[in-house]
């Protein structure tokens, strides 16, 4: 059975790169009828926080990336790593090293001075020296001195690394906490991980880990290293490119299915399909169609995709998702038109839920036009026509057809072209110049609110 895992370090929030890795791991497991495991690698004691753990869990839940097992926490498995390290010592694959920080730094400085790559020189590898008193040792892996490590990466193809490029890495710190390369191998063995899908910044770790797998007598998983995500300018992705926390996208009004769809297309494709459901992703996903080249993050494309999803989202769900944005803006929707109806007029114009909510505010509370809009549209010439229209609105049947006829009638009676009266009317009632058709907008706002707003704004017209 295929078993994949996503193993973030809780030293910050879940960002775009991590979310894409999680998605690919999840989709591959689902496609193959396998299991998806979530593991929290929280051994960076200085930077790991419970807040970051919760942010990762919240982001995974929002994206709908449900795990079959976990979350597991490395700090709850310390004894297992210590036992595994002792096993390696007993079998001659690891040893204790008593070098102090000062010795290690002096070693590196001397190597740099000789023009060499800084690395541990193996001085405790076969040392018969008496351990210094009071110095807690680390445990180092006894890396093979000859030969090479080779694997067929499921994305990058065959990769070979010579063992003489690798030094004896620390696998267990003096405090008994494992280093990344050791903890991840022990975990993947214990959790029966069959496919390690991760970013290609881990390619250099893979030969070290393969040697540890072999020393522990375990079968190797398949490795698939995903090319990094770049900004639209070709530089490494950063906050200035829009690489913010996944939950920031939620707070900015993106739909999880839109972000998931976009992430899937960052480095993977299925023909020319741009927009597809979660079900189609699971059906189509494979590792063979992951690009070997870095993907480029395009915020405009994500925004376009989100807009397409807003247009087709179930109306009731769309209202539920938009409501919190309106409430945060001080709107009480219970006193206005049904939110589903208001959003029905606006949904094709919005790129995000936040934009959709902003566009709907005038349905639930009056927006005061700016001084510039008043100066532009409130003229003495149109005031009599708008006062007449106000009176006409009092007696008509309140529907789009009658509203439209009244606007046309008032314009004709005062010998004005329709836009001359329609634009100031729009500003008076909505505070804006860009809205859906004025008759549909006024019908939904309701007669009483329209008359009240018109009365208040007529006072601002020049006599």
CSV table of C-alpha atoms in Angstrom, one decimal:
chain,number,residue,atom,x,y,z
A,1,UNK,CA,0.0,0.0,0.0
A,2,UNK,CA,1.2,3.5,-0.9
A,3,UNK,CA,1.9,5.5,2.3
A,4,UNK,CA,2.9,9.2,2.0
A,5,UNK,CA,3.6,11.8,4.6
A,6,UNK,CA,3.7,15.5,5.1
A,7,UNK,CA,6.2,16.5,7.8
A,8,UNK,CA,6.3,20.2,8.4
A,9,UNK,CA,8.5,21.9,11.0
A,10,UNK,CA,6.3,24.2,13.2
A,11,UNK,CA,8.7,27.1,13.1
A,12,UNK,CA,6.2,29.3,11.2
A,13,UNK,CA,3.0,29.2,9.3
A,14,UNK,CA,2.1,26.9,6.4
A,15,UNK,CA,3.1,28.7,3.3
A,16,UNK,CA,2.5,28.1,-0.4
A,17,UNK,CA,5.5,25.8,-0.9
A,18,UNK,CA,4.6,23.6,2.0
A,19,UNK,CA,0.9,23.6,1.1
A,20,UNK,CA,1.8,22.4,-2.4
A,21,UNK,CA,4.0,19.6,-1.0
A,22,UNK,CA,1.2,18.5,1.3
A,23,UNK,CA,-1.3,18.6,-1.6
A,24,UNK,CA,0.9,16.4,-3.8
A,25,UNK,CA,1.5,13.9,-1.0
A,26,UNK,CA,-2.2,13.8,-0.2
A,27,UNK,CA,-3.3,13.5,-3.9
A,28,UNK,CA,-0.8,10.7,-4.6
A,29,UNK,CA,-2.0,8.7,-1.7
A,30,UNK,CA,-5.7,9.2,-2.6
A,31,UNK,CA,-5.0,8.4,-6.2
A,32,UNK,CA,-3.4,5.1,-5.3
A,33,UNK,CA,-5.9,4.1,-2.6
A,34,UNK,CA,-3.1,4.6,0.0
A,35,UNK,CA,-2.7,6.4,3.3
A,36,UNK,CA,-1.6,10.0,4.0
A,37,UNK,CA,0.2,10.6,7.3
A,38,UNK,CA,0.7,14.0,9.0
A,39,UNK,CA,3.9,14.3,11.2
A,40,UNK,CA,5.0,17.4,13.0
A,41,UNK,CA,8.8,17.6,13.2
A,42,UNK,CA,9.1,19.8,16.3
A,43,UNK,CA,12.6,19.1,17.4
A,44,UNK,CA,13.8,22.6,16.7
A,45,UNK,CA,13.3,23.5,20.3
A,46,UNK,CA,14.2,27.2,19.9
A,47,UNK,CA,11.9,28.0,17.1
A,48,UNK,CA,9.0,25.5,17.3
A,49,UNK,CA,5.9,26.9,18.8
A,50,UNK,CA,2.4,25.6,19.6
A,51,UNK,CA,1.0,28.5,17.8
A,52,UNK,CA,2.7,27.4,14.6
A,53,UNK,CA,1.5,23.8,15.1
A,54,UNK,CA,-2.1,25.0,15.4
A,55,UNK,CA,-1.6,27.3,12.3
A,56,UNK,CA,-0.4,24.2,10.3
A,57,UNK,CA,-3.4,22.1,11.5
A,58,UNK,CA,-5.8,24.9,10.8
A,59,UNK,CA,-4.4,25.4,7.3
A,60,UNK,CA,-4.6,21.6,6.5
A,61,UNK,CA,-8.2,21.5,7.7
A,62,UNK,CA,-9.2,24.6,5.7
A,63,UNK,CA,-7.6,23.1,2.5
A,64,UNK,CA,-9.4,19.8,3.2
A,65,UNK,CA,-6.2,17.8,3.2
A,66,UNK,CA,-7.4,15.2,5.7
A,67,UNK,CA,-4.8,12.7,7.1
A,68,UNK,CA,-5.4,9.0,7.7
A,69,UNK,CA,-2.9,8.9,10.6
A,70,UNK,CA,-1.5,11.5,12.9
A,71,UNK,CA,-0.6,14.1,13.6
A,72,UNK,CA,2.5,12.5,15.2
A,73,UNK,CA,5.0,14.6,17.1
A,74,UNK,CA,8.7,13.9,17.1
A,75,UNK,CA,9.2,15.2,20.6
A,76,UNK,CA,6.9,12.4,21.9
A,77,UNK,CA,9.2,9.8,20.3
A,78,UNK,CA,12.6,10.7,21.8
A,79,UNK,CA,13.3,7.4,23.4
A,80,UNK,CA,12.8,5.7,20.0
A,81,UNK,CA,15.5,7.8,18.4
A,82,UNK,CA,17.9,7.2,21.3
A,83,UNK,CA,17.3,3.4,21.0
A,84,UNK,CA,17.9,3.6,17.3
A,85,UNK,CA,21.1,5.5,17.8
A,86,UNK,CA,22.4,3.0,20.3
A,87,UNK,CA,21.6,0.2,17.9
A,88,UNK,CA,23.8,1.9,15.3
A,89,UNK,CA,26.6,2.3,17.8
A,90,UNK,CA,26.4,-1.4,18.8
A,91,UNK,CA,26.5,-2.4,15.1
A,92,UNK,CA,29.4,-0.1,14.3
A,93,UNK,CA,27.5,2.4,12.2
A,94,UNK,CA,27.8,5.3,14.7
A,95,UNK,CA,30.0,6.6,17.4
A,96,UNK,CA,30.2,9.2,20.2
A,97,UNK,CA,31.9,12.5,19.5
A,98,UNK,CA,33.2,14.7,22.3
A,99,UNK,CA,34.3,17.8,20.2
A,100,UNK,CA,33.4,21.1,21.8
A,101,UNK,CA,31.9,23.9,19.8
A,102,UNK,CA,35.2,25.7,20.0
A,103,UNK,CA,37.0,22.7,18.6
A,104,UNK,CA,34.6,22.4,15.7
A,105,UNK,CA,34.8,26.1,14.8
A,106,UNK,CA,38.6,26.0,14.9
A,107,UNK,CA,38.5,22.9,12.7
A,108,UNK,CA,36.3,24.7,10.1
A,109,UNK,CA,38.4,27.9,10.2
A,110,UNK,CA,41.6,25.9,9.5
A,111,UNK,CA,39.8,24.1,6.6
A,112,UNK,CA,38.6,27.4,5.1
A,113,UNK,CA,42.1,28.8,5.4
A,114,UNK,CA,43.4,25.9,3.3
A,115,UNK,CA,40.6,26.5,0.8
A,116,UNK,CA,38.8,23.3,1.8
A,117,UNK,CA,35.1,22.8,2.3
A,118,UNK,CA,34.3,23.0,6.0
A,119,UNK,CA,33.3,19.6,7.4
A,120,UNK,CA,33.8,17.3,10.3
A,121,UNK,CA,37.2,15.6,10.0
A,122,UNK,CA,36.2,12.3,11.8
A,123,UNK,CA,38.6,12.8,14.7
A,124,UNK,CA,36.5,10.7,17.1
A,125,UNK,CA,35.5,8.1,14.4
A,126,UNK,CA,38.1,5.6,15.4
A,127,UNK,CA,39.7,7.4,18.4
A,128,UNK,CA,40.9,5.4,21.3
A,129,UNK,CA,41.3,8.5,23.4
A,130,UNK,CA,39.7,8.8,26.8
A,131,UNK,CA,36.6,10.9,26.7
A,132,UNK,CA,37.0,14.3,28.3
A,133,UNK,CA,35.4,14.6,31.7
A,134,UNK,CA,32.1,16.6,31.9
A,135,UNK,CA,31.6,16.8,28.1
A,136,UNK,CA,28.3,15.3,27.0
A,137,UNK,CA,28.8,13.6,23.6
A,138,UNK,CA,26.8,13.8,20.4
A,139,UNK,CA,26.3,10.7,18.3
A,140,UNK,CA,27.6,10.8,14.8
A,141,UNK,CA,26.8,8.5,11.9
A,142,UNK,CA,29.7,6.5,10.5
A,143,UNK,CA,29.3,7.4,6.8
A,144,UNK,CA,30.9,5.0,4.3
A,145,UNK,CA,34.2,6.3,3.1
A,146,UNK,CA,34.0,4.9,-0.4
A,147,UNK,CA,31.5,4.1,-3.0
A,148,UNK,CA,28.5,6.2,-3.9
A,149,UNK,CA,24.8,6.6,-3.2
A,150,UNK,CA,22.4,6.4,-6.2
A,151,UNK,CA,18.6,6.5,-6.5
A,152,UNK,CA,16.1,7.1,-9.3
A,153,UNK,CA,14.2,10.2,-8.3
A,154,UNK,CA,10.6,10.0,-9.5
A,155,UNK,CA,10.8,13.6,-10.6
A,156,UNK,CA,14.4,14.4,-11.4
A,157,UNK,CA,15.5,11.0,-12.7
A,158,UNK,CA,18.8,9.2,-11.7
A,159,UNK,CA,21.0,10.9,-9.1
A,160,UNK,CA,24.4,9.7,-7.9
A,161,UNK,CA,26.4,11.2,-5.0
A,162,UNK,CA,29.9,10.0,-4.0
A,163,UNK,CA,30.3,9.1,-0.3
A,164,UNK,CA,33.5,11.1,-0.1
A,165,UNK,CA,31.4,14.2,-0.4
A,166,UNK,CA,29.6,13.4,2.8
A,167,UNK,CA,31.0,13.7,6.3
A,168,UNK,CA,29.9,12.0,9.6
A,169,UNK,CA,26.8,13.9,10.4
A,170,UNK,CA,25.4,14.3,14.0
A,171,UNK,CA,22.3,12.1,14.4
A,172,UNK,CA,21.7,12.6,18.1
A,173,UNK,CA,22.5,15.8,19.9
A,174,UNK,CA,24.0,15.9,23.4
A,175,UNK,CA,20.6,16.5,24.9
A,176,UNK,CA,19.2,13.3,23.2
A,177,UNK,CA,17.2,15.2,20.6
A,178,UNK,CA,17.6,13.8,17.0
A,179,UNK,CA,18.8,15.9,14.1
A,180,UNK,CA,16.6,16.2,11.1
A,181,UNK,CA,18.3,13.6,8.9
A,182,UNK,CA,18.1,11.0,11.6
A,183,UNK,CA,14.7,11.7,12.9
A,184,UNK,CA,13.1,11.7,9.5
A,185,UNK,CA,14.6,8.3,8.6
A,186,UNK,CA,13.5,6.6,11.8
A,187,UNK,CA,10.0,8.0,11.5
A,188,UNK,CA,9.6,7.0,7.9
A,189,UNK,CA,10.8,3.5,8.7
A,190,UNK,CA,8.4,3.2,11.7
A,191,UNK,CA,5.5,4.7,9.7
A,192,UNK,CA,6.1,2.4,6.7
A,193,UNK,CA,6.4,5.4,4.3
A,194,UNK,CA,6.7,4.1,0.7
A,195,UNK,CA,7.0,7.5,-1.1
A,196,UNK,CA,8.9,10.5,0.2
A,197,UNK,CA,7.5,13.5,-1.8
A,198,UNK,CA,9.2,16.8,-0.8
A,199,UNK,CA,10.8,19.9,-2.0
A,200,UNK,CA,14.1,19.7,-4.0
A,201,UNK,CA,15.9,21.6,-1.2
A,202,UNK,CA,16.1,18.2,0.4
A,203,UNK,CA,18.0,16.5,-2.5
A,204,UNK,CA,21.3,17.0,-0.7
A,205,UNK,CA,19.9,15.3,2.4
A,206,UNK,CA,18.8,12.2,0.5
A,207,UNK,CA,22.2,10.4,0.2
A,208,UNK,CA,22.8,10.8,3.9
A,209,UNK,CA,19.4,9.5,4.7
A,210,UNK,CA,19.8,6.5,2.3
A,211,UNK,CA,23.0,5.5,4.1
A,212,UNK,CA,21.1,5.6,7.4
A,213,UNK,CA,18.3,3.5,6.0
A,214,UNK,CA,20.8,0.9,4.9
A,215,UNK,CA,22.6,1.0,8.2
A,216,UNK,CA,19.3,0.3,10.0
A,217,UNK,CA,18.6,-2.5,7.6
A,218,UNK,CA,15.4,-0.9,6.3
A,219,UNK,CA,13.9,-0.9,2.8
A,220,UNK,CA,14.2,2.4,0.9
A,221,UNK,CA,11.2,4.4,0.0
A,222,UNK,CA,10.8,6.0,-3.4
A,223,UNK,CA,11.9,9.6,-3.5
A,224,UNK,CA,10.3,12.4,-5.5
A,225,UNK,CA,11.8,15.9,-5.2
A,226,UNK,CA,9.6,18.8,-6.3
A,227,UNK,CA,11.2,21.8,-8.0
A,228,UNK,CA,10.9,25.0,-6.1
A,229,UNK,CA,8.3,27.7,-6.6
A,230,UNK,CA,9.7,31.0,-7.9
A,231,UNK,CA,8.1,34.4,-8.0
A,232,UNK,CA,6.8,35.8,-11.3
A,233,UNK,CA,10.1,37.6,-11.7
A,234,UNK,CA,12.1,34.3,-11.5
A,235,UNK,CA,13.4,35.1,-8.1
A,236,UNK,CA,13.0,32.8,-5.0
A,237,UNK,CA,9.4,33.0,-3.8
A,238,UNK,CA,8.9,35.5,-0.9
A,239,UNK,CA,6.3,37.6,0.8
A,240,UNK,CA,6.6,40.3,-1.8
A,241,UNK,CA,5.4,37.8,-4.4
A,242,UNK,CA,2.3,37.0,-2.4
A,243,UNK,CA,3.9,34.0,-0.6
A,244,UNK,CA,2.0,34.6,2.6
A,245,UNK,CA,0.5,32.1,5.1
A,246,UNK,CA,-2.2,29.8,3.7
A,247,UNK,CA,-4.6,31.2,6.3
A,248,UNK,CA,-3.9,34.7,5.0
A,249,UNK,CA,-5.5,33.7,1.8
A,250,UNK,CA,-8.5,32.5,3.7
A,251,UNK,CA,-8.6,35.9,5.5
A,252,UNK,CA,-8.3,37.7,2.2
A,253,UNK,CA,-11.3,36.0,0.8
A,254,UNK,CA,-10.0,33.1,-1.3
A,255,UNK,CA,-11.9,29.9,-1.5
A,256,UNK,CA,-9.9,26.8,-0.4
A,257,UNK,CA,-10.9,24.9,-3.6
A,258,UNK,CA,-9.5,27.7,-5.7
A,259,UNK,CA,-6.2,27.8,-3.9
A,260,UNK,CA,-6.0,24.0,-4.0
A,261,UNK,CA,-6.7,24.0,-7.7
A,262,UNK,CA,-4.0,26.7,-8.3
A,263,UNK,CA,-1.4,24.8,-6.1
A,264,UNK,CA,-2.0,21.7,-8.1
A,265,UNK,CA,-1.1,23.5,-11.3
A,266,UNK,CA,2.1,24.8,-9.8
A,267,UNK,CA,4.4,22.3,-11.4
A,268,UNK,CA,1.9,19.6,-12.3
A,269,UNK,CA,-0.6,19.4,-15.2
A,270,UNK,CA,-3.2,17.2,-16.8
A,271,UNK,CA,-3.4,18.2,-20.4
A,272,UNK,CA,-4.8,21.7,-20.8
A,273,UNK,CA,-7.1,21.5,-17.8
A,274,UNK,CA,-7.0,24.8,-15.8
A,275,UNK,CA,-10.0,24.4,-13.5
A,276,UNK,CA,-10.9,21.0,-12.0
A,277,UNK,CA,-12.5,19.6,-8.9
A,278,UNK,CA,-10.8,17.9,-6.0
A,279,UNK,CA,-12.3,14.6,-7.3
A,280,UNK,CA,-10.7,15.1,-10.7
A,281,UNK,CA,-7.4,15.9,-9.1
A,282,UNK,CA,-7.4,12.7,-7.2
A,283,UNK,CA,-8.4,10.8,-10.3
A,284,UNK,CA,-5.7,12.3,-12.5
A,285,UNK,CA,-2.8,12.9,-10.2
A,286,UNK,CA,0.5,11.1,-10.8
A,287,UNK,CA,4.2,11.9,-10.3
A,288,UNK,CA,5.1,11.4,-13.9
A,289,UNK,CA,3.5,14.7,-14.9
A,290,UNK,CA,5.4,16.9,-12.4
A,291,UNK,CA,7.6,19.3,-14.2
A,292,UNK,CA,11.4,19.1,-13.6
A,293,UNK,CA,11.6,23.0,-13.9
A,294,UNK,CA,10.7,25.4,-11.2
A,295,UNK,CA,7.1,26.7,-11.2
A,296,UNK,CA,6.3,30.4,-11.2
A,297,UNK,CA,3.8,31.8,-8.8
A,298,UNK,CA,1.3,34.2,-10.5
A,299,UNK,CA,-1.0,36.1,-8.1
A,300,UNK,CA,-3.1,37.3,-11.0
A,301,UNK,CA,-3.8,33.8,-12.2
A,302,UNK,CA,-4.8,32.8,-8.7
A,303,UNK,CA,-7.1,35.7,-8.4
A,304,UNK,CA,-8.7,34.9,-11.8
A,305,UNK,CA,-9.2,31.3,-10.7
A,306,UNK,CA,-10.8,32.4,-7.4
A,307,UNK,CA,-13.2,34.5,-9.4
A,308,UNK,CA,-14.2,31.6,-11.5
A,309,UNK,CA,-14.9,29.5,-8.4
A,310,UNK,CA,-16.9,32.4,-6.8
A,311,UNK,CA,-19.1,32.4,-9.9
A,312,UNK,CA,-20.0,28.7,-9.6
A,313,UNK,CA,-20.1,28.2,-5.9
A,314,UNK,CA,-23.4,27.2,-4.3
A,315,UNK,CA,-25.3,30.3,-3.4
A,316,UNK,CA,-26.1,29.3,0.1
A,317,UNK,CA,-22.4,28.4,0.8
A,318,UNK,CA,-21.3,31.6,-0.8
A,319,UNK,CA,-23.5,33.6,1.5
A,320,UNK,CA,-22.2,31.7,4.6
A,321,UNK,CA,-18.6,32.4,3.6
A,322,UNK,CA,-19.2,36.1,2.8
A,323,UNK,CA,-21.2,36.9,5.9
A,324,UNK,CA,-18.3,37.2,8.3
A,325,UNK,CA,-16.6,39.8,6.0
A,326,UNK,CA,-19.8,41.8,6.1
A,327,UNK,CA,-20.2,41.5,9.8
A,328,UNK,CA,-16.6,42.7,10.3
A,329,UNK,CA,-17.6,45.8,8.3
A,330,UNK,CA,-20.4,46.6,10.6
A,331,UNK,CA,-23.3,45.2,8.5
A,332,UNK,CA,-26.4,43.6,10.0
A,333,UNK,CA,-27.8,41.6,7.2
A,334,UNK,CA,-31.0,40.5,9.0
A,335,UNK,CA,-32.5,44.0,8.4
A,336,UNK,CA,-31.8,44.0,4.6
A,337,UNK,CA,-32.5,41.9,1.6
A,338,UNK,CA,-31.6,38.2,1.6
A,339,UNK,CA,-27.8,37.9,1.3
A,340,UNK,CA,-28.2,35.2,-1.3
A,341,UNK,CA,-30.1,37.6,-3.6
A,342,UNK,CA,-27.6,40.5,-3.1
A,343,UNK,CA,-24.6,38.2,-3.9
A,344,UNK,CA,-26.5,36.9,-6.9
A,345,UNK,CA,-26.3,40.4,-8.4
A,346,UNK,CA,-22.6,40.9,-7.5
A,347,UNK,CA,-20.8,37.5,-7.7
A,348,UNK,CA,-19.7,37.8,-11.3
A,349,UNK,CA,-17.8,41.1,-10.5
A,350,UNK,CA,-15.7,39.9,-7.5
A,351,UNK,CA,-12.3,38.3,-7.4
A,352,UNK,CA,-12.4,37.5,-3.6
A,353,UNK,CA,-15.0,37.1,-0.9
A,354,UNK,CA,-13.7,40.3,0.6
A,355,UNK,CA,-14.3,42.1,-2.6
A,356,UNK,CA,-17.8,40.5,-2.8
A,357,UNK,CA,-18.6,41.7,0.8
A,358,UNK,CA,-17.3,45.2,0.1
A,359,UNK,CA,-19.5,45.4,-3.0
A,360,UNK,CA,-22.5,44.3,-0.9
A,361,UNK,CA,-22.2,46.7,1.9
A,362,UNK,CA,-24.6,49.3,0.5
A,363,UNK,CA,-27.4,46.8,0.6
A,364,UNK,CA,-27.2,46.8,4.4
A,365,UNK,CA,-26.2,50.3,5.4
A,366,UNK,CA,-26.0,53.6,3.6
A,367,UNK,CA,-22.6,54.7,2.2
A,368,UNK,CA,-22.0,58.4,2.3
A,369,UNK,CA,-20.8,59.6,-1.2
A,370,UNK,CA,-17.5,61.3,-1.3
A,371,UNK,CA,-17.3,65.1,-1.8
A,372,UNK,CA,-15.8,64.5,-5.2
A,373,UNK,CA,-18.7,62.3,-6.3
A,374,UNK,CA,-21.2,64.9,-5.0
A,375,UNK,CA,-19.5,67.7,-6.8
A,376,UNK,CA,-19.5,65.7,-10.0
A,377,UNK,CA,-23.0,64.3,-10.0
A,378,UNK,CA,-25.1,66.5,-7.7
A,379,UNK,CA,-26.1,69.5,-9.9
A,380,UNK,CA,-28.9,72.0,-9.8
A,381,UNK,CA,-30.0,70.8,-13.3
A,382,UNK,CA,-30.9,67.3,-12.2
A,383,UNK,CA,-32.3,68.0,-8.7
A,384,UNK,CA,-35.9,68.7,-9.8
A,385,UNK,CA,-35.9,65.4,-11.8
A,386,UNK,CA,-34.6,63.4,-8.8
A,387,UNK,CA,-37.2,65.1,-6.5
A,388,UNK,CA,-39.9,64.1,-9.0
A,389,UNK,CA,-38.5,60.5,-9.1
A,390,UNK,CA,-38.6,60.4,-5.3
A,391,UNK,CA,-42.3,61.1,-5.4
A,392,UNK,CA,-42.9,58.6,-8.2
A,393,UNK,CA,-41.2,55.9,-6.2
A,394,UNK,CA,-43.7,56.3,-3.4
A,395,UNK,CA,-46.7,54.9,-5.3
A,396,UNK,CA,-45.4,52.4,-7.8
A,397,UNK,CA,-45.4,48.6,-7.5
A,398,UNK,CA,-41.9,48.0,-6.3
A,399,UNK,CA,-40.3,45.8,-9.0
A,400,UNK,CA,-37.6,46.3,-11.7
A,401,UNK,CA,-40.0,47.1,-14.5
A,402,UNK,CA,-41.9,49.8,-12.6
A,403,UNK,CA,-38.6,51.3,-11.3
A,404,UNK,CA,-37.1,51.4,-14.8
A,405,UNK,CA,-40.3,53.0,-16.1
A,406,UNK,CA,-40.2,55.6,-13.4
A,407,UNK,CA,-36.6,56.6,-14.0
A,408,UNK,CA,-37.3,56.9,-17.7
A,409,UNK,CA,-40.5,58.9,-17.0
A,410,UNK,CA,-38.7,61.4,-14.8
A,411,UNK,CA,-35.9,61.8,-17.3
A,412,UNK,CA,-38.3,62.5,-20.1
A,413,UNK,CA,-40.5,64.8,-18.1
A,414,UNK,CA,-37.5,67.0,-17.3
A,415,UNK,CA,-35.9,66.6,-20.8
A,416,UNK,CA,-32.8,64.8,-19.5
A,417,UNK,CA,-30.9,61.9,-21.1
A,418,UNK,CA,-31.2,58.7,-19.0
A,419,UNK,CA,-27.6,58.7,-17.8
A,420,UNK,CA,-28.0,62.3,-16.5
A,421,UNK,CA,-30.5,61.0,-13.9
A,422,UNK,CA,-29.4,57.4,-13.4
A,423,UNK,CA,-25.8,58.1,-12.3
A,424,UNK,CA,-26.7,60.6,-9.6
A,425,UNK,CA,-29.5,58.3,-8.5
A,426,UNK,CA,-26.9,55.5,-8.1
A,427,UNK,CA,-24.6,57.7,-6.1
A,428,UNK,CA,-27.4,58.8,-3.8
A,429,UNK,CA,-28.6,55.4,-3.0
A,430,UNK,CA,-25.4,53.3,-3.0
A,431,UNK,CA,-22.6,55.9,-2.5
A,432,UNK,CA,-20.9,54.4,-5.6
A,433,UNK,CA,-20.8,54.7,-9.3
A,434,UNK,CA,-20.2,51.0,-10.2
A,435,UNK,CA,-23.1,48.7,-9.3
A,436,UNK,CA,-25.3,46.2,-11.1
A,437,UNK,CA,-28.2,47.6,-13.1
A,438,UNK,CA,-29.9,50.4,-11.2
A,439,UNK,CA,-33.4,48.9,-11.4
A,440,UNK,CA,-32.3,45.5,-10.0
A,441,UNK,CA,-30.2,47.2,-7.4
A,442,UNK,CA,-33.0,49.5,-6.2
A,443,UNK,CA,-35.6,46.7,-6.2
A,444,UNK,CA,-33.4,44.6,-3.9
A,445,UNK,CA,-32.5,47.5,-1.5
A,446,UNK,CA,-36.2,48.1,-1.0
A,447,UNK,CA,-38.5,51.0,-1.3
A,448,UNK,CA,-38.3,52.4,2.2
A,449,UNK,CA,-34.5,52.4,2.3
A,450,UNK,CA,-34.3,53.9,-1.2
A,451,UNK,CA,-36.6,56.8,-0.3
A,452,UNK,CA,-34.8,57.5,3.0
A,453,UNK,CA,-31.4,57.6,1.3
A,454,UNK,CA,-32.7,59.8,-1.6
A,455,UNK,CA,-34.3,62.2,0.9
A,456,UNK,CA,-31.0,62.5,2.9
A,457,UNK,CA,-29.0,63.1,-0.3
A,458,UNK,CA,-31.3,65.6,-1.9
A,459,UNK,CA,-30.3,68.1,0.8
A,460,UNK,CA,-26.7,68.1,-0.6
A,461,UNK,CA,-27.8,69.3,-4.1
A,462,UNK,CA,-27.3,73.0,-5.0
A,463,UNK,CA,-30.6,74.9,-5.1
